[in-house]
Coordinates of C-alpha atoms and ligand atoms in Angstrom, one line a residue:
M1 CA 0.1 0.1 0.0
S2 CA 1.2 3.6 -0.7
S3 CA 0.6 6.3 1.6
P4 CA -1.1 9.6 0.4
S5 CA 2.1 11.3 -0.3
Q6 CA 3.7 8.4 -2.2
K7 CA 2.6 5.9 -5.0
I8 CA 3.9 2.8 -6.3
V9 CA 3.6 2.3 -10.0
R10 CA 4.2 -1.3 -11.3
P11 CA 5.3 -2.0 -15.0
A12 CA 2.5 -2.4 -17.5
R13 CA 2.0 -4.8 -20.4
N14 CA -0.3 -2.5 -22.3
I15 CA -2.6 0.7 -22.2
R16 CA -6.2 0.3 -23.3
G17 CA -9.4 2.0 -22.7
S18 CA -11.1 5.5 -22.6
V19 CA -10.3 8.5 -20.4
R20 CA -12.4 11.6 -20.0
L21 CA -10.3 14.5 -18.8
P22 CA -11.3 17.2 -16.2
G23 CA -11.8 20.7 -17.7
D24 CA -8.8 22.4 -19.1
K25 CA -6.8 24.3 -16.5
S26 CA -5.9 27.2 -18.5
I27 CA -9.5 27.9 -19.6
S28 CA -10.8 27.3 -16.1
H29 CA -8.7 29.9 -14.5
R30 CA -9.6 32.4 -17.2
Y31 CA -13.4 31.6 -17.1
G32 CA -13.3 31.7 -13.3
M33 CA -11.8 35.2 -13.4
L34 CA -13.9 36.6 -16.2
A35 CA -17.1 35.2 -14.7
G36 CA -16.4 37.1 -11.6
I37 CA -16.0 40.3 -13.4
A38 CA -18.9 39.8 -15.9
E39 CA -22.4 41.1 -15.4
G40 CA -24.9 38.4 -14.7
A41 CA -24.6 34.6 -13.8
S42 CA -22.1 32.1 -15.4
R43 CA -22.5 28.4 -15.4
L44 CA -19.1 26.6 -16.0
E45 CA -19.5 23.0 -16.6
N46 CA -16.5 20.6 -16.2
Y47 CA -14.5 23.3 -14.4
S48 CA -11.0 21.9 -13.6
T49 CA -11.0 19.8 -10.6
G50 CA -7.3 20.6 -9.6
A51 CA -6.2 22.7 -6.5
D52 CA -4.7 25.5 -8.8
C53 CA -8.2 26.3 -10.2
A54 CA -9.7 26.2 -6.8
S55 CA -7.2 28.8 -5.8
T56 CA -8.3 31.1 -8.5
L57 CA -11.9 30.5 -7.2
G58 CA -10.9 31.1 -3.6
C59 CA -9.3 34.5 -4.6
M60 CA -12.5 35.4 -6.4
R61 CA -14.5 34.8 -3.3
A62 CA -12.1 37.0 -1.2
L63 CA -12.7 39.6 -3.8
G64 CA -16.6 39.5 -3.1
V65 CA -17.5 37.3 -5.9
K66 CA -20.2 34.7 -4.9
W67 CA -20.0 31.1 -6.4
E68 CA -21.0 27.7 -5.7
R69 CA -19.8 24.2 -7.0
K70 CA -22.5 21.8 -8.0
N71 CA -21.3 18.6 -9.0
N72 CA -19.0 19.2 -11.8
C73 CA -20.3 22.7 -12.4
V74 CA -19.4 26.1 -11.0
E75 CA -22.0 28.7 -10.8
V76 CA -20.8 32.2 -10.5
E77 CA -22.6 35.5 -9.9
G78 CA -20.9 38.2 -11.8
R79 CA -20.2 41.4 -10.0
G80 CA -19.2 43.5 -13.0
L81 CA -15.7 45.1 -13.1
T82 CA -15.9 46.4 -9.6
L83 CA -14.7 44.1 -7.0
S84 CA -14.5 44.4 -3.3
A85 CA -11.5 44.9 -1.2
P86 CA -10.3 41.6 0.5
E87 CA -10.0 41.3 4.1
C88 CA -7.1 39.0 3.9
A89 CA -4.3 38.2 1.5
L90 CA -5.3 36.6 -1.8
D91 CA -3.8 33.0 -1.3
C92 CA -2.8 31.7 -4.9
G93 CA -1.4 28.4 -3.3
N94 CA 1.0 26.7 -5.9
S95 CA -0.6 28.8 -8.8
G96 CA 1.4 31.0 -11.0
S97 CA -1.6 31.3 -13.4
S98 CA -3.8 32.7 -10.5
M99 CA -1.4 35.2 -9.4
R100 CA -0.2 36.6 -12.7
M101 CA -3.5 36.7 -14.3
L102 CA -5.6 38.0 -11.3
S103 CA -2.9 40.8 -10.8
G104 CA -4.2 42.2 -14.0
I105 CA -7.7 42.5 -12.6
V106 CA -6.8 43.7 -9.2
A107 CA -4.5 46.3 -10.6
G108 CA -7.6 48.1 -12.0
Q109 CA -9.5 48.2 -8.6
K110 CA -9.7 51.0 -6.1
F111 CA -8.0 49.1 -3.2
T112 CA -4.7 47.3 -2.2
S113 CA -4.5 43.6 -2.5
E114 CA -1.8 41.4 -1.1
M115 CA -1.2 38.2 -3.1
T116 CA 0.7 35.3 -1.5
G117 CA 1.6 31.8 -2.6
D118 CA 3.2 28.5 -1.3
E119 CA 7.0 28.0 -1.1
S120 CA 7.2 27.2 -4.7
L121 CA 5.3 30.1 -6.1
S122 CA 7.2 32.4 -3.7
R123 CA 10.4 31.6 -5.6
R124 CA 8.8 32.3 -9.2
P125 CA 9.5 35.5 -11.1
M126 CA 6.8 38.1 -11.1
E127 CA 8.8 41.0 -12.6
R128 CA 7.3 40.1 -15.9
I129 CA 3.9 41.4 -14.7
I130 CA 5.3 44.0 -12.2
R131 CA 7.1 45.9 -15.0
P132 CA 4.1 46.4 -17.4
L133 CA 1.4 46.9 -14.8
T134 CA 3.5 49.5 -13.1
A135 CA 3.7 51.2 -16.5
M136 CA -0.1 51.1 -16.6
G137 CA -0.2 53.0 -13.3
A138 CA -0.5 50.4 -10.7
K139 CA 1.7 50.5 -7.6
I140 CA 3.2 47.2 -6.8
T141 CA 5.8 46.1 -4.2
A142 CA 7.7 42.9 -4.0
S143 CA 10.9 41.6 -2.6
E144 CA 13.4 40.9 -5.6
G145 CA 10.4 40.7 -7.9
R146 CA 9.1 37.6 -6.1
P147 CA 5.8 37.0 -4.3
P148 CA 4.2 38.2 -1.9
L149 CA 2.9 41.0 -4.1
R150 CA 1.3 44.1 -2.8
I151 CA -0.8 45.7 -5.5
S152 CA -2.4 49.1 -5.1
G153 CA -4.9 49.4 -7.8
A154 CA -5.2 52.6 -10.0
S155 CA -7.1 54.1 -12.9
L156 CA -4.9 52.4 -15.3
H157 CA -3.7 53.9 -18.5
A158 CA -3.3 51.9 -21.8
I159 CA 0.2 50.7 -22.8
D160 CA 1.8 49.3 -26.0
Y161 CA 3.8 46.4 -24.8
K162 CA 6.1 43.8 -26.4
L163 CA 6.4 40.7 -24.2
P164 CA 10.1 40.1 -23.3
V165 CA 9.4 36.5 -22.5
A166 CA 6.9 34.2 -24.4
S167 CA 4.1 34.0 -21.6
A168 CA 0.5 33.5 -22.2
Q169 CA 0.0 34.1 -18.4
V170 CA 1.5 37.6 -18.8
K171 CA -0.4 38.3 -22.1
S172 CA -3.6 37.5 -20.5
C173 CA -2.7 39.6 -17.4
L174 CA -2.2 42.6 -19.6
L175 CA -5.5 42.0 -21.5
F176 CA -7.3 41.7 -18.4
A177 CA -5.7 44.9 -17.1
G178 CA -6.6 46.5 -20.5
L179 CA -10.3 46.2 -19.6
F180 CA -9.7 48.7 -16.8
A181 CA -7.5 51.1 -18.8
E182 CA -8.4 54.2 -20.6
D183 CA -8.0 53.9 -24.5
E184 CA -6.5 50.9 -26.1
T185 CA -4.0 48.4 -24.8
R186 CA -1.7 46.7 -27.3
V187 CA 0.2 43.6 -26.6
E188 CA 2.7 42.0 -28.9
E189 CA 4.3 38.7 -28.7
E190 CA 7.2 37.5 -30.8
V191 CA 6.3 33.8 -30.4
R192 CA 2.7 32.9 -30.4
T193 CA 1.5 31.5 -27.1
R194 CA -1.9 29.8 -26.1
D195 CA -4.6 32.2 -26.9
H196 CA -7.2 31.2 -24.3
G197 CA -7.3 34.7 -22.8
E198 CA -8.2 36.2 -26.1
V199 CA -10.8 33.5 -26.8
A200 CA -12.3 33.7 -23.4
L201 CA -12.6 37.5 -23.5
R202 CA -14.6 37.2 -26.8
A203 CA -16.8 34.6 -25.3
F204 CA -17.7 36.9 -22.4
G205 CA -18.6 39.6 -24.8
A206 CA -15.4 41.8 -25.1
Q207 CA -14.2 42.9 -28.4
L208 CA -10.5 42.7 -29.3
T209 CA -8.6 42.7 -32.6
R210 CA -5.8 40.2 -33.3
K211 CA -3.2 40.4 -36.1
A212 CA -0.5 37.7 -36.9
L213 CA 2.8 39.4 -36.8
G214 CA 5.7 37.1 -38.1
G215 CA 5.6 33.9 -35.9
G216 CA 3.7 35.9 -33.2
D217 CA 0.7 38.1 -32.7
E218 CA -0.5 41.7 -31.8
V219 CA -3.6 41.9 -29.7
R220 CA -5.5 45.2 -29.1
I221 CA -8.3 45.6 -26.4
R222 CA -10.2 48.8 -25.5
G223 CA -10.8 49.5 -21.8
G224 CA -14.1 50.1 -20.3
Q225 CA -16.0 47.2 -22.1
R226 CA -18.5 45.4 -19.9
L227 CA -18.5 41.5 -19.9
H228 CA -21.6 39.2 -19.8
G229 CA -21.9 35.8 -18.0
I230 CA -21.9 32.6 -20.1
E231 CA -23.0 29.0 -19.9
A232 CA -20.1 26.9 -21.1
R233 CA -18.7 23.4 -21.0
I234 CA -15.0 23.5 -20.6
P235 CA -13.3 20.9 -22.7
G236 CA -10.9 18.2 -21.3
D237 CA -7.3 19.4 -20.4
L238 CA -5.0 18.5 -23.3
S239 CA -1.9 18.9 -21.0
S240 CA -3.5 16.2 -18.7
A241 CA -4.2 14.1 -21.6
A242 CA -0.5 14.3 -22.5
F243 CA 0.1 11.8 -19.7
F244 CA -2.2 9.2 -21.2
L245 CA -1.0 9.9 -24.8
C246 CA 2.7 9.3 -23.8
A247 CA 1.7 6.1 -21.9
A248 CA 0.1 4.9 -25.0
A249 CA 3.1 5.8 -27.1
L250 CA 5.1 3.6 -25.0
F251 CA 3.3 0.4 -26.0
P252 CA 3.0 -0.6 -29.7
G253 CA -0.6 -1.9 -30.1
S254 CA -2.0 0.2 -27.3
Q255 CA -5.4 1.7 -27.9
L256 CA -6.9 4.7 -26.2
T257 CA -10.0 7.0 -26.7
L258 CA -10.0 10.6 -25.3
P259 CA -13.4 12.2 -25.7
D260 CA -14.2 15.8 -25.4
L261 CA -10.6 17.3 -25.4
L262 CA -9.4 20.7 -25.9
M263 CA -8.0 21.0 -29.5
N264 CA -7.0 24.5 -29.7
P265 CA -4.2 25.0 -32.2
T266 CA -2.0 27.0 -29.9
R267 CA -1.9 23.9 -27.5
A268 CA -2.0 21.1 -30.1
R269 CA 1.7 20.9 -31.1
L270 CA 1.9 18.0 -28.7
L271 CA -0.1 15.9 -31.1
D272 CA 2.2 16.7 -33.9
I273 CA 5.4 15.8 -31.9
L274 CA 3.7 12.6 -30.8
M275 CA 2.7 11.6 -34.5
Q276 CA 6.3 12.3 -35.3
M277 CA 7.5 10.0 -32.6
G278 CA 5.2 7.2 -33.9
L279 CA 1.9 7.6 -32.2
R280 CA -1.1 7.0 -34.5
I281 CA -3.7 9.8 -33.8
A282 CA -7.1 10.3 -35.4
V283 CA -9.3 13.3 -34.4
T284 CA -13.1 12.8 -34.5
Q285 CA -16.0 15.0 -33.9
L286 CA -14.2 18.3 -34.1
E287 CA -16.3 21.3 -33.2
Q288 CA -16.0 24.7 -32.1
V289 CA -17.5 25.7 -28.5
H290 CA -17.3 29.3 -27.3
G291 CA -14.3 29.8 -29.8
E292 CA -12.3 26.9 -28.6
M293 CA -11.8 23.8 -30.7
V294 CA -13.1 20.5 -29.1
G295 CA -12.5 16.9 -30.4
S296 CA -12.2 13.4 -29.6
L297 CA -8.9 11.5 -30.0
E298 CA -8.5 7.8 -31.0
V299 CA -4.8 6.6 -30.7
E300 CA -2.8 3.7 -31.3
G301 CA 0.8 2.9 -30.2
Q302 CA 3.5 2.0 -32.7
A303 CA 7.4 1.7 -32.4
L304 CA 8.5 4.9 -30.6
K305 CA 10.9 7.2 -32.5
G306 CA 12.7 10.4 -31.3
A307 CA 12.2 14.1 -31.6
T308 CA 13.9 17.5 -31.2
I309 CA 12.0 20.3 -29.6
S310 CA 13.4 23.8 -30.1
G311 CA 12.6 27.4 -30.9
S312 CA 8.9 28.3 -30.7
D313 CA 8.0 24.7 -30.0
S314 CA 9.8 24.9 -26.6
A315 CA 7.2 27.5 -25.5
A316 CA 4.3 25.7 -27.3
L317 CA 5.2 22.3 -25.3
I318 CA 6.3 23.9 -22.1
D319 CA 4.0 21.9 -19.9
E320 CA 4.4 18.7 -21.8
I321 CA 8.1 18.6 -22.1
P322 CA 8.5 16.7 -18.7
V323 CA 6.4 13.7 -19.9
L324 CA 7.9 13.8 -23.4
A325 CA 11.4 13.6 -21.7
A326 CA 10.3 10.9 -19.3
I327 CA 9.3 8.5 -22.1
A328 CA 12.3 9.6 -24.4
P329 CA 14.9 7.0 -23.2
Y330 CA 12.4 4.2 -24.4
S331 CA 12.4 5.8 -27.9
E332 CA 14.5 4.8 -30.9
K333 CA 16.6 8.1 -31.2
G334 CA 15.9 9.9 -28.0
L335 CA 14.9 13.6 -27.4
E336 CA 16.6 16.9 -27.7
V337 CA 15.2 19.8 -26.0
R338 CA 16.6 23.3 -26.7
D339 CA 15.5 26.9 -26.0
G340 CA 13.5 25.8 -22.9
K341 CA 15.2 27.9 -20.2
E342 CA 11.6 28.7 -18.9
L343 CA 11.3 25.1 -17.7
R344 CA 13.7 26.2 -14.9
V345 CA 11.3 28.6 -13.3
K346 CA 8.1 26.6 -13.4
E347 CA 6.6 24.8 -10.3
S348 CA 10.0 23.2 -10.0
D349 CA 13.2 23.6 -12.0
R350 CA 12.0 20.9 -14.6
I351 CA 15.2 20.5 -16.3
A352 CA 17.1 19.5 -13.2
A353 CA 14.0 17.5 -11.8
V354 CA 13.7 15.5 -15.0
A355 CA 17.4 14.8 -15.3
A356 CA 17.7 13.7 -11.5
N357 CA 14.7 11.4 -11.9
L358 CA 15.8 9.8 -15.1
R359 CA 19.3 9.2 -13.6
R360 CA 17.6 7.6 -10.7
M361 CA 15.9 5.2 -13.2
G362 CA 19.3 4.5 -14.6
A363 CA 19.2 6.6 -17.7
Q364 CA 22.0 8.5 -19.3
V365 CA 20.9 12.2 -19.7
E366 CA 22.7 15.5 -20.5
E367 CA 21.4 18.7 -18.7
R368 CA 22.1 22.0 -20.3
E369 CA 21.1 25.4 -19.0
D370 CA 18.2 25.6 -21.6
G371 CA 17.4 21.9 -22.1
L372 CA 18.1 18.3 -22.1
S373 CA 19.7 15.7 -24.3
I374 CA 18.3 12.2 -23.7
P375 CA 19.7 9.3 -25.8
G376 CA 17.1 6.7 -27.0
G377 CA 17.4 2.8 -26.7
Q378 CA 17.8 3.0 -22.9
A379 CA 16.1 0.4 -20.6
L380 CA 15.0 2.0 -17.3
R381 CA 14.7 0.3 -13.9
G382 CA 12.1 1.2 -11.2
A383 CA 13.4 3.6 -8.7
E384 CA 12.5 6.1 -5.9
I385 CA 11.4 9.2 -7.7
E386 CA 11.0 12.8 -6.2
S387 CA 8.1 15.0 -7.5
Y388 CA 9.8 18.1 -6.0
G389 CA 6.2 19.1 -5.3
D390 CA 5.5 19.7 -9.1
H391 CA 2.4 18.1 -10.4
R392 CA 3.8 17.5 -13.8
I393 CA 6.9 15.8 -12.5
A394 CA 4.9 13.3 -10.3
M395 CA 2.7 12.4 -13.4
A396 CA 5.5 12.3 -15.9
F397 CA 7.4 9.7 -13.9
A398 CA 4.4 7.6 -13.1
V399 CA 4.2 7.1 -17.0
A400 CA 7.9 6.3 -17.3
A401 CA 7.5 3.8 -14.6
L402 CA 5.0 1.8 -16.8
R403 CA 7.9 0.5 -19.1
A404 CA 10.5 0.3 -16.3
E405 CA 11.9 -3.0 -15.0
G406 CA 10.5 -3.3 -11.4
E407 CA 8.3 -1.0 -9.3
T408 CA 8.8 2.8 -9.1
L409 CA 8.0 4.8 -5.9
I410 CA 6.9 8.3 -6.6
R411 CA 7.4 10.5 -3.5
G412 CA 5.3 13.7 -3.2
A413 CA 2.8 12.1 -5.5
E414 CA -0.1 14.1 -4.0
A415 CA 1.4 17.0 -6.1
A416 CA -0.6 15.6 -8.9
A417 CA -3.8 17.1 -7.4
I418 CA -2.6 20.6 -8.4
S419 CA -4.0 20.0 -11.8
Y420 CA -5.5 16.5 -11.9
P421 CA -6.4 14.8 -8.4
E422 CA -7.9 11.7 -10.3
F423 CA -4.8 11.0 -12.2
F424 CA -3.5 7.9 -10.5
Q425 CA -7.0 6.1 -10.6
A426 CA -7.5 7.2 -14.2
L427 CA -4.0 5.7 -15.0
E428 CA -4.8 2.5 -13.3
R429 CA -8.0 2.0 -15.2
V430 CA -6.3 1.9 -18.5
T431 CA -3.2 0.0 -17.5
E432 CA -3.2 -3.7 -18.4
R433 CA -0.7 -6.0 -16.5
Ligands
LIG1 C1 -0.4 29.0 -18.8 C2 0.8 29.4 -19.6 C3 2.2 28.6 -19.3 C4 1.9 27.3 -18.7 C5 1.0 27.3 -17.4 C6 -0.4 27.8 -17.9 C7 -1.6 29.5 -19.1 O1 2.8 29.4 -18.5 O2 3.2 26.8 -18.3 O3 0.8 26.0 -17.0 O4 -2.7 29.1 -18.8 O5 -1.4 30.9 -19.7 P1 3.6 30.7 -19.0 O6 2.7 31.7 -19.6 O7 4.3 31.5 -17.9 O8 4.6 30.2 -20.2

């Protein structure tokens, strides 16, 4: 038996079955925030079950937004753009998304908010939102650019801002702040990142304009726009699906169905890479819901080849690189990851965490400042793995363990609940031994 904080994963013979994923984390955060500042009620079906998205709802409640969870639905009573001053610090837990995106909303309020987080979040860089929000007129104090943040809201003025790091969280933060600014805010990104903020703003009734600029985008939003509530079903989380897709990729002859999954093109690079690595993927029932593409996947494992992830792909695959790296030793040619230095400032230093855990399983791996080089054709053995409190590391190595020789013990396995509390049970259901 494994205790709540550790899990034992035994090797598998095959992966077969169907998994319905909880609602996408990126969309749930944005819908949770925008529903709070919309006018009227919203009904958000299949809202993420993860602790991170619960942190967002907790902060919204502290800002005076009433909501209720009914089964897998969150019903929110929107307050319009004016929130109420919180009586305590806004606790973002482990969630960088909650802190960075909500900063854009509290920066436009007439009160001061304190935003805090757990030990991991307290180490993460916030300068990337502090600088532009300060340029818009908010007053923000932080120690060396890290949480806790103290944000004194103001009447914001629009900015024209080019993102210095490829970050959808920062882009959404500034577009949300743009709602509270006079005139038009313009955000430019050199590398296109996930566009859920833009899509969600439109779903809630805001108007914005987007223009492709080279490999990136420019987005403009006018301040003072009022949002309206929506009734929506949030599609299954593609980054959580990545663990099952990679598990299936490990076993030639595996068969997996993933219904009702997010298929947003800015997130779907994962599917291209996995197909390149040999996984057969068919997309069915593709439709658009509130501006987001949704579809079902049928996948079948074949011999696993290698891949290289670099340039804009590293930003597009930032959340999936840990699990792609965890299966890489079993592939024919291995995996090269370059241009991924953002991996070092996620919930853990994901380059170091992946390298250390692969070595514990007996793999050879080369760690670089901005990536990893993992040779293929390696057999791994079960080992004691450390999650470093990072949900994606815990789940990535549960997948690697399926093809290892002997059992693997995942320490800090409870971290999976940050994005996907039901992960270990769901993995067990599709694993054949
Ligand atoms: C997210 C964007 C990414 C990602 C995170 C969620 C989002 O972070 O790693 O899990 O919802 O916008 P960055 O925008 O900081 O790269």
